mmCIF file of C-alpha atoms in Angstrom:
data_model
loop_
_atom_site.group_PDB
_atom_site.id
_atom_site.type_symbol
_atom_site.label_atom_id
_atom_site.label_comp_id
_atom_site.label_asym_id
_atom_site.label_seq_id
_atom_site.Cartn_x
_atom_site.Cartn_y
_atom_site.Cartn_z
ATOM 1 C CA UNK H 452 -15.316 19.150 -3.254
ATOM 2 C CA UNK H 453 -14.545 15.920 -1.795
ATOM 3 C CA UNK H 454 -11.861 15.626 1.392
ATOM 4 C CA UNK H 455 -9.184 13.190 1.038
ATOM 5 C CA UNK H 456 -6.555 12.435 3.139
ATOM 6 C CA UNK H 457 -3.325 10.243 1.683
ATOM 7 C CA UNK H 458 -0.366 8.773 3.643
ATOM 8 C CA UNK H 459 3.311 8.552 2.097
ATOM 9 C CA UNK H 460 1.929 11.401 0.092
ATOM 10 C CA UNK H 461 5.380 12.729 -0.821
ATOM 11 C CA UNK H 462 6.024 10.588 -3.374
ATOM 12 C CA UNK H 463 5.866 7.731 -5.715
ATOM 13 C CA UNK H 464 2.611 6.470 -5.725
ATOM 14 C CA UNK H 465 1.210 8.747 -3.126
ATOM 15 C CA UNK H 466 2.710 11.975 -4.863
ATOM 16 C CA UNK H 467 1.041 10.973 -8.236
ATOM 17 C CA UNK H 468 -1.972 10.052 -6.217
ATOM 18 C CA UNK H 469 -2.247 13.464 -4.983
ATOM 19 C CA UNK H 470 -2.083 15.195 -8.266
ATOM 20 C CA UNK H 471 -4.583 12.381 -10.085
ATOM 21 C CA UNK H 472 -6.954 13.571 -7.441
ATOM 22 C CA UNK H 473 -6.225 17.619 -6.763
ATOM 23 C CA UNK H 474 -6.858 18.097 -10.865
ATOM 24 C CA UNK H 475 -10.172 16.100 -10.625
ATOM 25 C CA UNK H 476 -11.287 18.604 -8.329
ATOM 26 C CA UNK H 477 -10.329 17.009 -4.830
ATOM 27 C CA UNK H 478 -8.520 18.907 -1.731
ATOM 28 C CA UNK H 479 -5.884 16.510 -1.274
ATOM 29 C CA UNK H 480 -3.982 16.513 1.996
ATOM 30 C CA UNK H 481 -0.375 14.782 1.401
ATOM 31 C CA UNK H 482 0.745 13.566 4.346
ATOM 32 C CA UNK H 483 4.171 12.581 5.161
ATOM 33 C CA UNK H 484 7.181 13.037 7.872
ATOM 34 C CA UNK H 485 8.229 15.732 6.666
ATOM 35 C CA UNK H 486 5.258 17.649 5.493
ATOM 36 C CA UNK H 487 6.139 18.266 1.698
ATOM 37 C CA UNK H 488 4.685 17.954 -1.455
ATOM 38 C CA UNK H 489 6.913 17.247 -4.782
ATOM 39 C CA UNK H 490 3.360 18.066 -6.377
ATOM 40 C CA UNK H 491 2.482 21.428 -6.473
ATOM 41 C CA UNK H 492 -1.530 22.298 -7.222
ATOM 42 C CA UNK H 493 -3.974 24.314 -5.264
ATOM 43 C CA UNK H 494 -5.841 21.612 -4.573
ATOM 44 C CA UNK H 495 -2.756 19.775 -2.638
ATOM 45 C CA UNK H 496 -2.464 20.974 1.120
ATOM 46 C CA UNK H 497 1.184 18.933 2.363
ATOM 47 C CA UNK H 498 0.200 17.592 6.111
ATOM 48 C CA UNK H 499 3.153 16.707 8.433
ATOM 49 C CA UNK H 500 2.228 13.419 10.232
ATOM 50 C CA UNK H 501 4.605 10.073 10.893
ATOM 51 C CA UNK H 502 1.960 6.630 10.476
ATOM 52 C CA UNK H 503 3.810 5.278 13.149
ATOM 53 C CA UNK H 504 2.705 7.688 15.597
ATOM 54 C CA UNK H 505 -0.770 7.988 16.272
ATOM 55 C CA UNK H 506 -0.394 11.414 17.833
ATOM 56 C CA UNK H 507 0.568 12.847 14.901
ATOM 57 C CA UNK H 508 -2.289 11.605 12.682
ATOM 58 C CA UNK H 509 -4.707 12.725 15.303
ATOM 59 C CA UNK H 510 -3.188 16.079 15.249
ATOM 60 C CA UNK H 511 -3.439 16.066 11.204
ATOM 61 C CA UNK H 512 -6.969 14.753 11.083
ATOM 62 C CA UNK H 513 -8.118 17.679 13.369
ATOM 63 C CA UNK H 514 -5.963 20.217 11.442
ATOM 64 C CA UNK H 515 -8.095 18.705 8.506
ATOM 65 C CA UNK H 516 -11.439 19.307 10.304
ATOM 66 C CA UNK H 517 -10.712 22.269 11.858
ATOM 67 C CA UNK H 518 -10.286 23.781 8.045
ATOM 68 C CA UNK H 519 -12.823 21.914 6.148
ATOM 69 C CA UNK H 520 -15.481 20.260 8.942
ATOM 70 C CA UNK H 521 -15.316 17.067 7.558
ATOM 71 C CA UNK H 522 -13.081 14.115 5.593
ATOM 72 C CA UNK H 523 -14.565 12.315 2.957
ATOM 73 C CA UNK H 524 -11.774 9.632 2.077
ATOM 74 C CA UNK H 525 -8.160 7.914 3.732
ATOM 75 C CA UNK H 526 -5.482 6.757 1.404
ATOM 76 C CA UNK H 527 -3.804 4.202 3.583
ATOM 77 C CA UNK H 528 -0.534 4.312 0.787
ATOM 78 C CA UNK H 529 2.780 4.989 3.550
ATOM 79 C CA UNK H 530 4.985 1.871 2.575
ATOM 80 C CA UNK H 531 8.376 0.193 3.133
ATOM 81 C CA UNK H 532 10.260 -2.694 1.790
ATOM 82 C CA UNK H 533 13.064 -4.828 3.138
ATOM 83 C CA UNK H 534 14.476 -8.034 1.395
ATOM 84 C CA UNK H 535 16.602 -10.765 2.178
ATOM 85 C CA UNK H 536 16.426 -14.004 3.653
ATOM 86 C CA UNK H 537 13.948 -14.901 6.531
ATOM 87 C CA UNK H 538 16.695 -17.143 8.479
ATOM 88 C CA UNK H 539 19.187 -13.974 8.196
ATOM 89 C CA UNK H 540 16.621 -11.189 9.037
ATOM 90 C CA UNK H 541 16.301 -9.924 12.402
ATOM 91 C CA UNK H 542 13.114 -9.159 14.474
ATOM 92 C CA UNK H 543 13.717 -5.455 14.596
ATOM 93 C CA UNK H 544 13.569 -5.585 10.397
ATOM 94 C CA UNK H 545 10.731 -7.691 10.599
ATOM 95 C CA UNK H 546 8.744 -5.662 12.966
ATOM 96 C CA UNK H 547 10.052 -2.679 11.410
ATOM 97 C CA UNK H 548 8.189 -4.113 8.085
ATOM 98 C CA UNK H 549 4.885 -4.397 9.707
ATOM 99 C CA UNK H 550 5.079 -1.110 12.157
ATOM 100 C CA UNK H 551 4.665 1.032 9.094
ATOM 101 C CA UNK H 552 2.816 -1.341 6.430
ATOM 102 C CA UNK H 553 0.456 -2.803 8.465
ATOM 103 C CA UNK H 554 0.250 -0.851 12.131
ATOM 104 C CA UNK H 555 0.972 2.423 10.645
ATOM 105 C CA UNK H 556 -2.589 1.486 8.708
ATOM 106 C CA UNK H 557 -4.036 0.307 11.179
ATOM 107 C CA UNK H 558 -3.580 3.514 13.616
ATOM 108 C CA UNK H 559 -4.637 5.785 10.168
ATOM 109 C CA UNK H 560 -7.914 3.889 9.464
ATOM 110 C CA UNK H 561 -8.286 4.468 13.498
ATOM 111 C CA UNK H 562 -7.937 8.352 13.556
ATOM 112 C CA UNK H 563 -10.414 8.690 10.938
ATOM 113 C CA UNK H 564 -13.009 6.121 11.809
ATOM 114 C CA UNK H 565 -14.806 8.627 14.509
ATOM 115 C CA UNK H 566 -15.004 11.220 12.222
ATOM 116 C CA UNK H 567 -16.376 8.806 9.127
ATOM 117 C CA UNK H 568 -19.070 7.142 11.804
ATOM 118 C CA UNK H 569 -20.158 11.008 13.002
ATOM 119 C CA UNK H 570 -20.348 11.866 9.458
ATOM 120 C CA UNK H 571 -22.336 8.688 8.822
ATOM 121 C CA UNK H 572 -19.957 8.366 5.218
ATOM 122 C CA UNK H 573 -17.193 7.556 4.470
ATOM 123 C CA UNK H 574 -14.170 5.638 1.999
ATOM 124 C CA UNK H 575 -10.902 3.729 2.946
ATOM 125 C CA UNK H 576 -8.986 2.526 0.363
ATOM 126 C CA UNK H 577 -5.670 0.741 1.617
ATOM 127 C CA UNK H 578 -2.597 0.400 -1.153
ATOM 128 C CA UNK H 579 -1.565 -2.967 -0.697
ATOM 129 C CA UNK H 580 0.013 -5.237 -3.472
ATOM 130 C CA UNK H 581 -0.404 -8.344 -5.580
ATOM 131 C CA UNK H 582 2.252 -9.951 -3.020
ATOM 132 C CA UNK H 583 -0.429 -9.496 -0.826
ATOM 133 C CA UNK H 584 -2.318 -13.215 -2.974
ATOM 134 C CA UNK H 585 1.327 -14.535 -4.143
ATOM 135 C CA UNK H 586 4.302 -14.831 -1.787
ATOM 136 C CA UNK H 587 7.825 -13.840 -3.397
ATOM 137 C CA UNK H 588 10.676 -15.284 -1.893
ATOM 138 C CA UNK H 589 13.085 -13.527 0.130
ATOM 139 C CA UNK H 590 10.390 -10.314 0.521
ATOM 140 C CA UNK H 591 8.313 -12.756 2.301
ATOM 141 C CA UNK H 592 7.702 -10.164 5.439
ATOM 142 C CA UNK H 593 6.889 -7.640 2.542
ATOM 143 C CA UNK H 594 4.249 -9.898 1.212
ATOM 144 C CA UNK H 595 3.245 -10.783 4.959
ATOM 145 C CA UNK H 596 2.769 -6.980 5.806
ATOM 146 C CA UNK H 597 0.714 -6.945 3.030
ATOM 147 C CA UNK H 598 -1.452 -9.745 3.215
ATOM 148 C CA UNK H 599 -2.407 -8.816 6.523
ATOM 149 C CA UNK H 600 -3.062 -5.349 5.598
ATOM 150 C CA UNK H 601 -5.611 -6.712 2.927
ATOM 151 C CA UNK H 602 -6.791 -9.176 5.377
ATOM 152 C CA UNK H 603 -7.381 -5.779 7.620
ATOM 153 C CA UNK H 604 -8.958 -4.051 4.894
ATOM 154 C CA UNK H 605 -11.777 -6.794 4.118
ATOM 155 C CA UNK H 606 -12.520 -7.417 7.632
ATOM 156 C CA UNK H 607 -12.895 -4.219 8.473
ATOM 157 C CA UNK H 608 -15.625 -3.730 5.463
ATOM 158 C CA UNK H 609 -17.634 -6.451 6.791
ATOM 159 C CA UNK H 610 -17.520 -4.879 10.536
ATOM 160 C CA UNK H 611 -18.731 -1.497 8.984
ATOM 161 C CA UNK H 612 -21.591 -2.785 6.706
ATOM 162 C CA UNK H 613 -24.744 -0.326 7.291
ATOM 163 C CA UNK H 614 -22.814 2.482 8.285
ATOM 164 C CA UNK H 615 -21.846 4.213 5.475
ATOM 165 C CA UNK H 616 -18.239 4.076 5.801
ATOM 166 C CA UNK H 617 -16.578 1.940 2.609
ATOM 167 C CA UNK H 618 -13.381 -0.352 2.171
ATOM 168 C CA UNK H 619 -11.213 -0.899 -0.633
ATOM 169 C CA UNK H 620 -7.733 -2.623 -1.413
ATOM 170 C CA UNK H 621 -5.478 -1.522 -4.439
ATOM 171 C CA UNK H 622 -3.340 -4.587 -5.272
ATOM 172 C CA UNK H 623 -0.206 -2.710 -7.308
ATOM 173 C CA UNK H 624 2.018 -5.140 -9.287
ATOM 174 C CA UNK H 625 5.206 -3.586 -9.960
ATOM 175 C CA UNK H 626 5.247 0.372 -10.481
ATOM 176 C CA UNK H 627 8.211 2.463 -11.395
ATOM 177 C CA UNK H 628 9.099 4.621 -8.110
ATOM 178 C CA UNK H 629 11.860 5.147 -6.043
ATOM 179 C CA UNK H 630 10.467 2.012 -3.361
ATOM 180 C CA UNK H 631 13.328 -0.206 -5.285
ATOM 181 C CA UNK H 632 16.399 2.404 -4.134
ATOM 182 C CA UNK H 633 14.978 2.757 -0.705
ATOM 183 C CA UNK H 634 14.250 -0.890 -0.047
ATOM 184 C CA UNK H 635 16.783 -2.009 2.965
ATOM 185 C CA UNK H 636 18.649 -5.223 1.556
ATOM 186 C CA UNK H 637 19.502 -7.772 3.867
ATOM 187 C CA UNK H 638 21.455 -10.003 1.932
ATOM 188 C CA UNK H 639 25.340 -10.251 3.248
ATOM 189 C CA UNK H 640 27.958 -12.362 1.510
ATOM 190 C CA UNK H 641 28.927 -15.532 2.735
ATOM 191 C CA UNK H 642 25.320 -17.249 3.116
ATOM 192 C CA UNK H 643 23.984 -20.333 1.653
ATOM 193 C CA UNK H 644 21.819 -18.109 -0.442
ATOM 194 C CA UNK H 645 24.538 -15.885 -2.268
ATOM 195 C CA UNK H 646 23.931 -17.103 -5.780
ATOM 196 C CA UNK H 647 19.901 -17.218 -5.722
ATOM 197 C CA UNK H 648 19.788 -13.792 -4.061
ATOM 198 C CA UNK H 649 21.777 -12.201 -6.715
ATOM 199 C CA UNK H 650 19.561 -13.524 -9.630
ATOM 200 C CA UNK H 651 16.633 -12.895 -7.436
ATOM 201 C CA UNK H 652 16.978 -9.433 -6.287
ATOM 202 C CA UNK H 653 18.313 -8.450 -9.986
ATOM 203 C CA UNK H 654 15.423 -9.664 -11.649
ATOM 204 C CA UNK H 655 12.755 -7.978 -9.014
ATOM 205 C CA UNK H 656 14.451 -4.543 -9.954
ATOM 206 C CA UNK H 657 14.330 -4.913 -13.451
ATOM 207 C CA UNK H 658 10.686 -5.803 -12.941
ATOM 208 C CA UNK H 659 10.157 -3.051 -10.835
ATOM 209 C CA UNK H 660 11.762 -0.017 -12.543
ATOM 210 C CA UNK H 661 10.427 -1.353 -16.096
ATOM 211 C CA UNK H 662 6.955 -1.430 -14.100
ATOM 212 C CA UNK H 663 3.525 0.517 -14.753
ATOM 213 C CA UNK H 664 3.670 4.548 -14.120
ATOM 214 C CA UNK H 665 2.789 5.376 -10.441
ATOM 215 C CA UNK H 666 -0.205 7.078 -12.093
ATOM 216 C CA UNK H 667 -1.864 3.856 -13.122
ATOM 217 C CA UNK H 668 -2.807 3.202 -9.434
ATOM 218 C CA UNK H 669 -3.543 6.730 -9.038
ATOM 219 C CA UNK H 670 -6.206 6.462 -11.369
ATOM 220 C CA UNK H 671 -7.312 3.263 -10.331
ATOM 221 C CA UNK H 672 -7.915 4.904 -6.527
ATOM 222 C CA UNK H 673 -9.655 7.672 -8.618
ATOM 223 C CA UNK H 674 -11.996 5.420 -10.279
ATOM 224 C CA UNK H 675 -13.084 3.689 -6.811
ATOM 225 C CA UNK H 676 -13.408 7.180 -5.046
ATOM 226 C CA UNK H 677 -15.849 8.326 -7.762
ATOM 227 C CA UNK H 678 -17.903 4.860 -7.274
ATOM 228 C CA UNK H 679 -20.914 5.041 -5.846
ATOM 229 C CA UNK H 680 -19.649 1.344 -4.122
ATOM 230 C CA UNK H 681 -16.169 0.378 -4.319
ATOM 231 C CA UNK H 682 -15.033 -2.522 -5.085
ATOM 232 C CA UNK H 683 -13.455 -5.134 -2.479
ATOM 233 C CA UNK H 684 -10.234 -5.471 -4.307
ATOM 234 C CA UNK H 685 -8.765 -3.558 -7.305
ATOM 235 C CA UNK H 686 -5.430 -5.206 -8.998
ATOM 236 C CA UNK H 687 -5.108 -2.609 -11.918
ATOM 237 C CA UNK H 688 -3.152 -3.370 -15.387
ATOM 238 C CA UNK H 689 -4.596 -6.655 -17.079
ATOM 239 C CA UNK H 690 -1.641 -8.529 -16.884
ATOM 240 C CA UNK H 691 -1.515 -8.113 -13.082
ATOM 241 C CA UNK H 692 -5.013 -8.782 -12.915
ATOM 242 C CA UNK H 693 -4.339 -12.123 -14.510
ATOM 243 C CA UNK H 694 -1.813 -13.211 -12.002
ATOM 244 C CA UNK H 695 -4.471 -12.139 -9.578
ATOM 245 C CA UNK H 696 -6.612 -14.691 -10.941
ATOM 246 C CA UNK H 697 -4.140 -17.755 -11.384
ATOM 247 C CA UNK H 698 -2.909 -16.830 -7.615
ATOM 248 C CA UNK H 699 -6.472 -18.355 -6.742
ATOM 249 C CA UNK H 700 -7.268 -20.706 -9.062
ATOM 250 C CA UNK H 701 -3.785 -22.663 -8.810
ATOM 251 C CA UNK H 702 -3.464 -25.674 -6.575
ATOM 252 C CA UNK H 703 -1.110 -24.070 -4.246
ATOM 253 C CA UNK H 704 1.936 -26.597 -4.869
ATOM 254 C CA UNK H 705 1.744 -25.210 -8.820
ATOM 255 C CA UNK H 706 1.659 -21.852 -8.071
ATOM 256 C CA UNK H 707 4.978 -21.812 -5.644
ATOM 257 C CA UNK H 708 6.528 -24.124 -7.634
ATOM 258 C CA UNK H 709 6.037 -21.485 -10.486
ATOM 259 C CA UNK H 710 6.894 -18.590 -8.640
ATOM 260 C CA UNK H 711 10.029 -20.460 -7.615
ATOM 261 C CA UNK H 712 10.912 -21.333 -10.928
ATOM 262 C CA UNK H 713 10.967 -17.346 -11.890
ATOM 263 C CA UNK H 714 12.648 -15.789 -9.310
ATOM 264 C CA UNK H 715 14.907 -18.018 -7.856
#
């Protein structure tokens, strides 16, 4: 039975993350700030920890050891979103952004590295998103967070070749969860943007809450924890994967020109 650990494991992705793995046999511990689980199994253990603080996940990870004796995998999945314009978002937002996306990562990936290099195995797989490879406007310290989070990931996999441990990144498009209520919209009347923010932030919600089932990327992390090599980057769903694809292959000027011409 295979040890997995998974942040913003309360729900959304994470939630349907936890349940994908617990019924393939897994012991899932869903870790969140409160230290619930909407998903009830007997092979999902909810785990109190806050990504932001690294006390906490070093108290979780040796609550984890101290009842199994090892961890086989991280789920690096604890997300937020804020949108708005950059010229009318303050620092605190921004760095509030990249405190839990990227940092709050970052200190996971670092409370379970000792116990992966000990081991001599084992598999990181970071939820990032296709904004990681193509900008949006006004979520532009979303996609930031992001891309440096993927940036983190693959870095990290080259520093750790010969050791055992893996990296992967999940690039989601857009998934059906409650991320679109909780996002933290800075977008006040009265700005030169009024009229492209309303068409803009109405047509990212109807992509996102006509978007793929959370399970989709559970089953994609599935797939990559049951490889014997992961992948370096997973963007499930075709269509996604095709955007993926044109994100590189575009002469940059095209492909923000295009984006531009959709969403604002």
């Amino acid at each position: 039975m295979e040890i997995v650990l998974i942040t913003g494991g309360s729900s959304g992705i994470g939630a349907a993350t936890a349940k994908i793995l617990a019924r393939a046999g897994m012991k899932v511990y869903a870790g969140s700030r409160r230290g619930t689980a909407t998903e009830t199994h007997p092979g999902i253990v909810p785990i109190k920890l806050d990504v932001n603080d690294a006390e906490t996940l070093r108290a979780a990870v040796d609550q984890i050891l101290e009842a199994d004796g090892r961890l086989d995998a991280v789920i690096c999945n604890a997300g937020n979103g804020i949108y708005g314009p950059v010229e009318y978002t303050t620092e605190e937002d921004a760095r509030a952004q990249f405190e839990t996306c990227y940092f709050g990562a970052l200190k996971t990936i670092q409370a379970c590295l000792p116990v992966f290099r000990k081991q001599g195995h084992g598999r990181i797989i970071t939820v990032t998103s296709v904004m990681a490879v193509l900008q949006l406007p006004f979520q532009v310290f979303y996609s930031s967070a992001k891309a440096a989070m993927l940036s983190l990931t693959e870095g990290l996999r080259m520093e750790l070749k010969g050791t055992g441990i893996q990296c992967c990144s999940i690039l989601p498009g857009d998934v059906a969860t409650g991320f679109t209520s909780a996002r933290k919209i800075n977008a006040a009347e009265g700005t030169p943007y009024d009229t492209r923010l309303k068409k803009n932030l109405s047509k990212i919600e109807q992509d996102e809450l006509g978007g793929m089932k959370p399970e989709v990327i559970a089953k994609a992390i599935l797939k990559q924890l049951k490889r014997k090599k992961m992948a370096v980057r997973v963007i499930p769903r075709i269509d996604y994967k095709a955007v993926g694809l044109l994100a590189r292959i575009l002469p940059e000027s095209w492909k923000l020109s295009l984006i531009n011409a959709l969403y604002s």
